[in-house]
Amino acid sequence: MIRVGIVGGAGYIGGELLRLLSGHTEVEIAAVTSSRLAGRRVDGGHPNLRGRTDLAYVSPEDLPECDVLFFTGSTVADREGRAALTARGKIVYDLSPDLRLADPAVYRRHYGEHPAPELLGTAVVGLPELYRTRLRTADLVSVPGCMATASILALRPLSEAGLLEPAVTVDGRVGSSGSGASAGEMNLHAERSGVLRVFAPLNHRHQAEIAQATGLDVMMTATGVDAVRGVQVLCHASLSEDVTEQDLRRLYRAAYQAEPHVRVIAQKRGNYRLPEPKILLGSNYCDVGFAIDPGSRRVLLCGALDNLVKGGAGNAVQCLNIRMGLDESLGLDFPGLHPI
């Protein structure tokens, strides 16, 4: 069995890791840390796990040695603490923003000064659809942000084919869980319900990850919507040459036909003709689709996923499966619910 530790397991991503890994046949969850809740039962904060686990939180300093560690919160601010924790795991999957960007100057623009810039560029990006070969041997993996994952997967077929003009605008929409379990007043129900809040009108942090992965000049806006889970991104772009809708369909299907967790949506009828996060909740799928403006080269590329699963914990478990030579979909076969 693979001994796993979850560092910072009290938040939403920690809860999703626990949910997915508690049903994983090759994993034993050795410990879950929380400085604030040490000694209390895990299922107190994650009530959906009642009857699934008897674990209690431990302090980070009591974390035992493990085969694999998942970091769910920012840890780089305490360089010595991070080093001490990392030493207790042979393989580390970091779901925080700490290691997502390779260039210290780009990191500084979006997050401020990095206290350990020598760490930047040392992790493999945890996106199997782009970096599967490297993930098979990677011992340090940085899982990308939820809106970054959806955008990269929506843009990838055309960016790799050289069919996009460099300037792309990404309009991202995300549910309240994207702000985490301790997001404060702005995510109280009274403040969040019924709103469409543009919380990042320009230069959302994830745009740097999208640009890093695609080589495009990305401008990103992010809006909080009246939902708990889910991400939808609308990528507005211009084609560099004339391409038909049929050409786009073939290109997307060729890019993702062998990918177990990406689905190409190209339907002419029904309520879900473009990717819709509602039907993906709880699943590790990212749905991608497109619309082309007839008579012009303007195109809309769309992606949707559950921000806590394919946008976080599920992506990390998928990377773990690849690293351990397991079935890539082990523990990740939940299809989502409809209706919900």
Coordinates of C-alpha atoms in Angstrom, one line a residue:
M1 CA 0.0 0.0 0.0
I2 CA 1.1 3.6 -0.7
R3 CA 1.3 5.6 2.6
V4 CA -0.1 9.0 2.0
G5 CA -0.1 12.2 4.2
I6 CA -2.2 15.2 3.6
V7 CA -0.7 18.5 4.8
G8 CA -3.5 21.0 5.6
G9 CA -6.5 18.7 5.3
A10 CA -9.1 20.9 6.9
G11 CA -10.0 22.9 3.8
Y12 CA -12.2 21.9 0.8
I13 CA -9.3 20.5 -1.3
G14 CA -8.2 18.4 1.8
G15 CA -11.7 17.1 2.1
E16 CA -11.8 16.1 -1.6
L17 CA -8.4 14.4 -1.3
L18 CA -9.8 12.4 1.7
R19 CA -12.9 11.5 -0.2
L20 CA -11.1 10.3 -3.3
L21 CA -8.2 8.5 -1.5
S22 CA -10.5 6.8 1.1
G23 CA -11.9 4.8 -1.9
H24 CA -8.6 4.2 -3.5
T25 CA -7.6 0.6 -3.4
E26 CA -3.8 1.1 -3.4
V27 CA -3.6 3.9 -0.8
E28 CA -3.5 4.1 3.0
I29 CA -4.0 7.5 4.5
A30 CA -1.4 7.7 7.2
A31 CA -2.1 11.2 8.6
V32 CA -3.9 14.4 7.9
T33 CA -2.5 17.6 9.4
S34 CA -4.1 20.8 10.7
S35 CA -2.5 23.2 13.2
R36 CA -5.8 24.6 14.2
L37 CA -7.8 21.3 14.6
A38 CA -5.1 18.9 15.9
G39 CA -6.7 16.1 17.9
R40 CA -10.2 16.6 16.5
R41 CA -11.8 14.0 14.2
V42 CA -11.5 14.6 10.4
D43 CA -15.2 13.8 9.8
G44 CA -16.2 16.7 12.0
G45 CA -15.2 19.2 9.3
H46 CA -15.9 16.9 6.4
P47 CA -19.3 15.3 7.5
N48 CA -19.7 13.5 4.1
L49 CA -16.9 11.2 5.3
R50 CA -18.8 9.9 8.3
G51 CA -18.3 6.2 8.4
R52 CA -15.5 6.4 5.9
T53 CA -12.6 7.3 8.2
D54 CA -11.7 7.3 11.9
L55 CA -8.8 9.6 11.4
A56 CA -8.1 12.6 13.6
Y57 CA -6.0 15.6 12.6
V58 CA -2.4 15.8 13.8
S59 CA -0.1 18.7 14.1
P60 CA 2.3 19.2 11.2
E61 CA 5.3 18.5 13.5
D62 CA 3.7 15.1 14.2
L63 CA 3.4 14.1 10.6
P64 CA 5.0 10.6 10.1
E65 CA 7.1 9.6 7.2
C66 CA 5.1 8.8 4.1
D67 CA 5.6 7.6 0.6
V68 CA 3.6 10.5 -0.8
L69 CA 2.6 14.0 0.6
F70 CA -0.1 16.3 -0.7
F71 CA 0.3 19.9 0.3
T72 CA -3.0 21.8 0.1
G73 CA -2.2 25.2 1.3
S74 CA 0.6 27.8 0.8
T75 CA 3.7 26.6 2.6
V76 CA 6.6 28.4 0.9
A77 CA 6.3 31.4 3.3
D78 CA 7.9 29.2 5.9
R79 CA 10.9 27.8 4.0
E80 CA 12.3 25.8 6.9
G81 CA 8.9 24.4 7.8
R82 CA 8.4 23.3 4.2
A83 CA 11.7 21.7 4.0
A84 CA 11.1 19.7 7.2
L85 CA 7.7 18.5 5.9
T86 CA 9.0 17.7 2.4
A87 CA 11.7 15.5 4.0
R88 CA 8.9 13.2 5.4
G89 CA 7.7 12.2 1.9
K90 CA 9.5 10.7 -1.0
I91 CA 7.0 12.2 -3.5
V92 CA 5.2 15.6 -3.1
Y93 CA 2.1 16.9 -4.8
D94 CA 1.7 20.6 -4.2
L95 CA -1.8 22.0 -4.7
S96 CA -0.8 25.5 -3.6
P97 CA 0.3 28.4 -5.9
D98 CA 3.8 28.2 -4.5
L99 CA 5.5 26.3 -7.4
R100 CA 3.2 26.9 -10.3
L101 CA 5.3 29.6 -12.0
A102 CA 8.9 29.1 -13.2
D103 CA 10.0 32.7 -13.6
P104 CA 10.6 34.6 -10.4
A105 CA 9.7 38.0 -12.1
V106 CA 6.3 36.6 -13.2
Y107 CA 5.7 35.2 -9.8
R108 CA 6.5 38.6 -8.2
R109 CA 4.0 40.3 -10.5
H110 CA 1.1 38.1 -9.4
Y111 CA 2.0 37.0 -5.9
G112 CA 4.8 39.3 -4.6
E113 CA 8.3 38.4 -3.7
H114 CA 9.0 34.6 -3.5
P115 CA 10.9 33.9 -0.3
A116 CA 12.5 30.8 -1.9
P117 CA 12.9 31.6 -5.6
E118 CA 15.4 28.7 -6.1
L119 CA 12.3 26.4 -5.8
L120 CA 10.6 28.0 -8.9
G121 CA 10.9 25.8 -11.9
T122 CA 11.9 22.7 -10.0
A123 CA 8.4 21.0 -10.0
V124 CA 6.7 19.2 -12.9
V125 CA 3.3 20.8 -13.8
G126 CA 0.6 18.3 -12.6
L127 CA -1.4 18.3 -15.8
P128 CA -1.4 14.8 -17.3
E129 CA -2.7 15.8 -20.7
L130 CA 0.5 17.9 -21.3
Y131 CA 3.2 16.4 -19.1
R132 CA 2.3 12.7 -18.7
T133 CA 5.8 11.4 -19.7
R134 CA 7.5 13.6 -17.1
L135 CA 4.9 12.8 -14.4
R136 CA 5.9 9.1 -14.6
T137 CA 9.1 9.8 -12.8
A138 CA 8.4 13.2 -11.0
D139 CA 9.0 13.4 -7.3
L140 CA 7.9 17.0 -7.0
V141 CA 4.7 18.1 -8.8
S142 CA 2.8 21.4 -8.8
V143 CA -0.9 21.0 -9.6
P144 CA -2.2 24.0 -11.6
G145 CA -5.1 26.2 -10.6
C146 CA -8.6 25.3 -11.5
M147 CA -9.3 28.0 -14.0
A148 CA -5.8 27.6 -15.5
T149 CA -6.5 23.8 -16.0
A150 CA -9.8 24.4 -17.8
S151 CA -8.3 27.2 -20.0
I152 CA -5.2 25.3 -20.9
L153 CA -7.1 22.2 -21.9
A154 CA -9.6 24.4 -23.9
L155 CA -6.8 26.2 -25.7
R156 CA -4.3 23.4 -26.2
P157 CA -5.4 21.8 -29.5
L158 CA -5.3 25.1 -31.4
S159 CA -2.3 26.6 -29.6
E160 CA -0.2 23.4 -30.4
A161 CA -1.4 23.5 -34.0
G162 CA -0.3 27.1 -34.3
L163 CA -3.8 28.2 -35.3
L164 CA -4.3 31.0 -32.8
E165 CA -3.3 34.6 -32.9
P166 CA -1.2 35.3 -29.8
A167 CA -3.7 37.6 -28.0
V168 CA -6.4 35.6 -26.1
T169 CA -8.9 36.9 -23.5
V170 CA -10.1 34.4 -20.9
D171 CA -13.4 35.0 -19.1
G172 CA -13.4 32.7 -16.0
R173 CA -16.4 32.0 -13.8
V174 CA -16.1 30.1 -10.5
G175 CA -18.2 29.0 -7.6
S176 CA -17.7 30.1 -4.0
S177 CA -15.6 27.0 -3.0
G178 CA -12.9 28.4 -5.3
S179 CA -12.1 30.9 -2.5
G180 CA -11.4 28.2 0.0
A181 CA -13.0 27.4 3.4
S182 CA -11.7 30.5 5.1
A183 CA -12.5 33.2 2.5
G184 CA -14.1 35.7 4.9
E185 CA -16.9 38.1 4.6
M186 CA -17.1 38.4 0.9
N187 CA -18.2 34.7 0.7
L188 CA -20.9 34.9 3.3
H189 CA -24.2 33.7 1.9
A190 CA -25.7 37.2 2.3
E191 CA -22.9 38.7 0.3
R192 CA -22.5 36.0 -2.3
S193 CA -26.1 34.8 -3.1
G194 CA -27.5 36.2 -6.4
V195 CA -24.4 38.1 -7.4
L196 CA -22.1 38.0 -10.4
R197 CA -19.0 39.6 -8.8
V198 CA -16.1 40.5 -11.0
F199 CA -13.4 40.0 -8.3
A200 CA -10.5 40.1 -10.8
P201 CA -11.3 42.5 -13.6
L202 CA -7.8 42.2 -15.1
N203 CA -4.7 40.1 -14.5
H204 CA -6.1 37.2 -12.6
R205 CA -3.2 35.1 -11.2
H206 CA -4.1 32.1 -13.3
Q207 CA -3.4 34.0 -16.5
A208 CA 0.3 33.6 -15.9
E209 CA 0.0 29.8 -15.7
I210 CA -2.1 29.7 -19.0
A211 CA 0.5 31.9 -20.8
Q212 CA 3.4 29.7 -19.4
A213 CA 1.7 26.5 -20.7
T214 CA 0.5 27.8 -24.1
G215 CA 2.9 30.5 -25.1
L216 CA 0.0 32.9 -25.7
D217 CA -0.5 36.5 -24.6
V218 CA -3.3 36.0 -22.1
M219 CA -5.6 38.6 -20.4
M220 CA -7.9 37.1 -17.8
T221 CA -11.0 38.3 -16.0
A222 CA -12.6 36.2 -13.2
T223 CA -16.1 36.4 -11.9
G224 CA -17.6 34.8 -8.8
V225 CA -21.0 33.2 -9.6
D226 CA -23.9 32.0 -7.5
A227 CA -22.8 28.4 -7.2
V228 CA -20.8 26.4 -4.7
R229 CA -18.7 24.3 -7.1
G230 CA -17.7 24.6 -10.7
V231 CA -15.5 26.5 -13.2
Q232 CA -16.4 27.6 -16.7
V233 CA -13.9 29.5 -18.9
L234 CA -14.7 31.3 -22.1
C235 CA -11.6 31.9 -24.2
H236 CA -12.1 34.5 -26.9
A237 CA -9.5 34.2 -29.6
S238 CA -8.8 34.8 -33.3
L239 CA -7.7 32.1 -35.7
S240 CA -4.5 32.6 -37.7
E241 CA -6.0 31.0 -40.8
D242 CA -9.4 30.0 -42.2
V243 CA -10.6 26.9 -40.4
T244 CA -14.1 25.3 -40.6
E245 CA -16.1 24.0 -37.7
Q246 CA -15.5 20.5 -39.0
D247 CA -11.8 21.1 -38.9
L248 CA -12.0 22.2 -35.3
R249 CA -14.0 19.2 -34.3
R250 CA -11.4 16.8 -35.9
L251 CA -8.6 18.7 -34.2
Y252 CA -10.1 18.5 -30.8
R253 CA -11.1 14.8 -31.1
A254 CA -7.6 13.9 -32.3
A255 CA -6.0 15.8 -29.4
Y256 CA -8.2 14.2 -26.7
Q257 CA -9.4 10.8 -28.1
A258 CA -6.9 8.9 -25.8
E259 CA -7.4 11.1 -22.7
P260 CA -9.6 9.4 -20.1
H261 CA -10.6 12.7 -18.3
V262 CA -11.2 15.1 -21.1
R263 CA -14.4 15.0 -23.2
V264 CA -15.0 17.0 -26.3
I265 CA -18.5 18.5 -26.4
A266 CA -19.8 19.2 -29.9
Q267 CA -23.5 18.8 -29.9
K268 CA -26.0 20.6 -32.0
R269 CA -29.1 20.0 -29.8
G270 CA -30.0 19.8 -26.1
N271 CA -29.4 21.9 -23.0
Y272 CA -25.7 21.1 -22.8
R273 CA -24.2 22.1 -26.2
L274 CA -21.2 23.7 -24.6
P275 CA -19.3 22.6 -21.4
E276 CA -21.4 23.1 -18.3
P277 CA -19.8 22.6 -14.8
K278 CA -23.1 21.7 -13.1
I279 CA -23.1 18.1 -14.6
L280 CA -19.4 17.7 -13.8
L281 CA -19.7 18.2 -10.0
G282 CA -17.8 15.5 -8.1
S283 CA -16.1 14.2 -11.2
N284 CA -12.6 14.3 -12.6
Y285 CA -13.7 15.3 -16.1
C286 CA -12.8 18.5 -18.0
D287 CA -15.3 19.1 -20.8
V288 CA -14.1 21.3 -23.7
G289 CA -16.0 22.7 -26.7
F290 CA -16.0 25.6 -29.1
A291 CA -18.0 27.9 -31.3
I292 CA -16.8 29.6 -34.5
D293 CA -18.2 32.9 -35.9
P294 CA -19.1 32.1 -39.6
G295 CA -17.5 34.5 -42.0
S296 CA -14.7 35.6 -39.6
R297 CA -11.8 34.1 -37.8
R298 CA -13.2 34.7 -34.3
V299 CA -13.6 31.6 -32.1
L300 CA -14.8 30.9 -28.6
L301 CA -13.1 28.0 -26.8
C302 CA -14.9 26.8 -23.7
G303 CA -13.8 24.5 -20.8
A304 CA -15.6 23.4 -17.6
L305 CA -14.7 21.3 -14.6
D306 CA -15.3 20.8 -10.9
N307 CA -12.8 23.2 -9.3
L308 CA -12.1 20.9 -6.4
V309 CA -11.6 17.7 -8.4
K310 CA -10.2 18.0 -11.9
G311 CA -9.3 21.6 -10.8
G312 CA -7.4 20.3 -7.8
A313 CA -7.6 17.1 -5.8
G314 CA -8.6 14.8 -8.6
N315 CA -5.9 16.1 -10.9
A316 CA -3.4 15.3 -8.1
V317 CA -4.7 11.8 -7.6
Q318 CA -4.5 11.3 -11.4
C319 CA -0.8 12.3 -11.3
L320 CA -0.2 9.9 -8.3
N321 CA -1.7 7.1 -10.3
I322 CA 0.6 7.8 -13.3
R323 CA 3.7 8.0 -11.0
M324 CA 2.9 4.7 -9.4
G325 CA 2.1 2.9 -12.7
L326 CA -1.5 2.4 -11.7
D327 CA -4.6 2.7 -13.8
E328 CA -4.8 6.4 -14.4
S329 CA -8.5 6.5 -13.5
L330 CA -8.3 4.5 -10.2
G331 CA -10.5 6.2 -7.6
L332 CA -11.6 8.8 -10.2
D333 CA -14.5 7.0 -12.0
F334 CA -17.4 9.0 -10.5
P335 CA -19.3 10.4 -13.5
G336 CA -21.1 13.4 -11.9
L337 CA -24.8 13.7 -11.3
H338 CA -27.8 14.7 -13.4
P339 CA -30.1 16.3 -12.5
I340 CA -28.7 18.1 -9.5

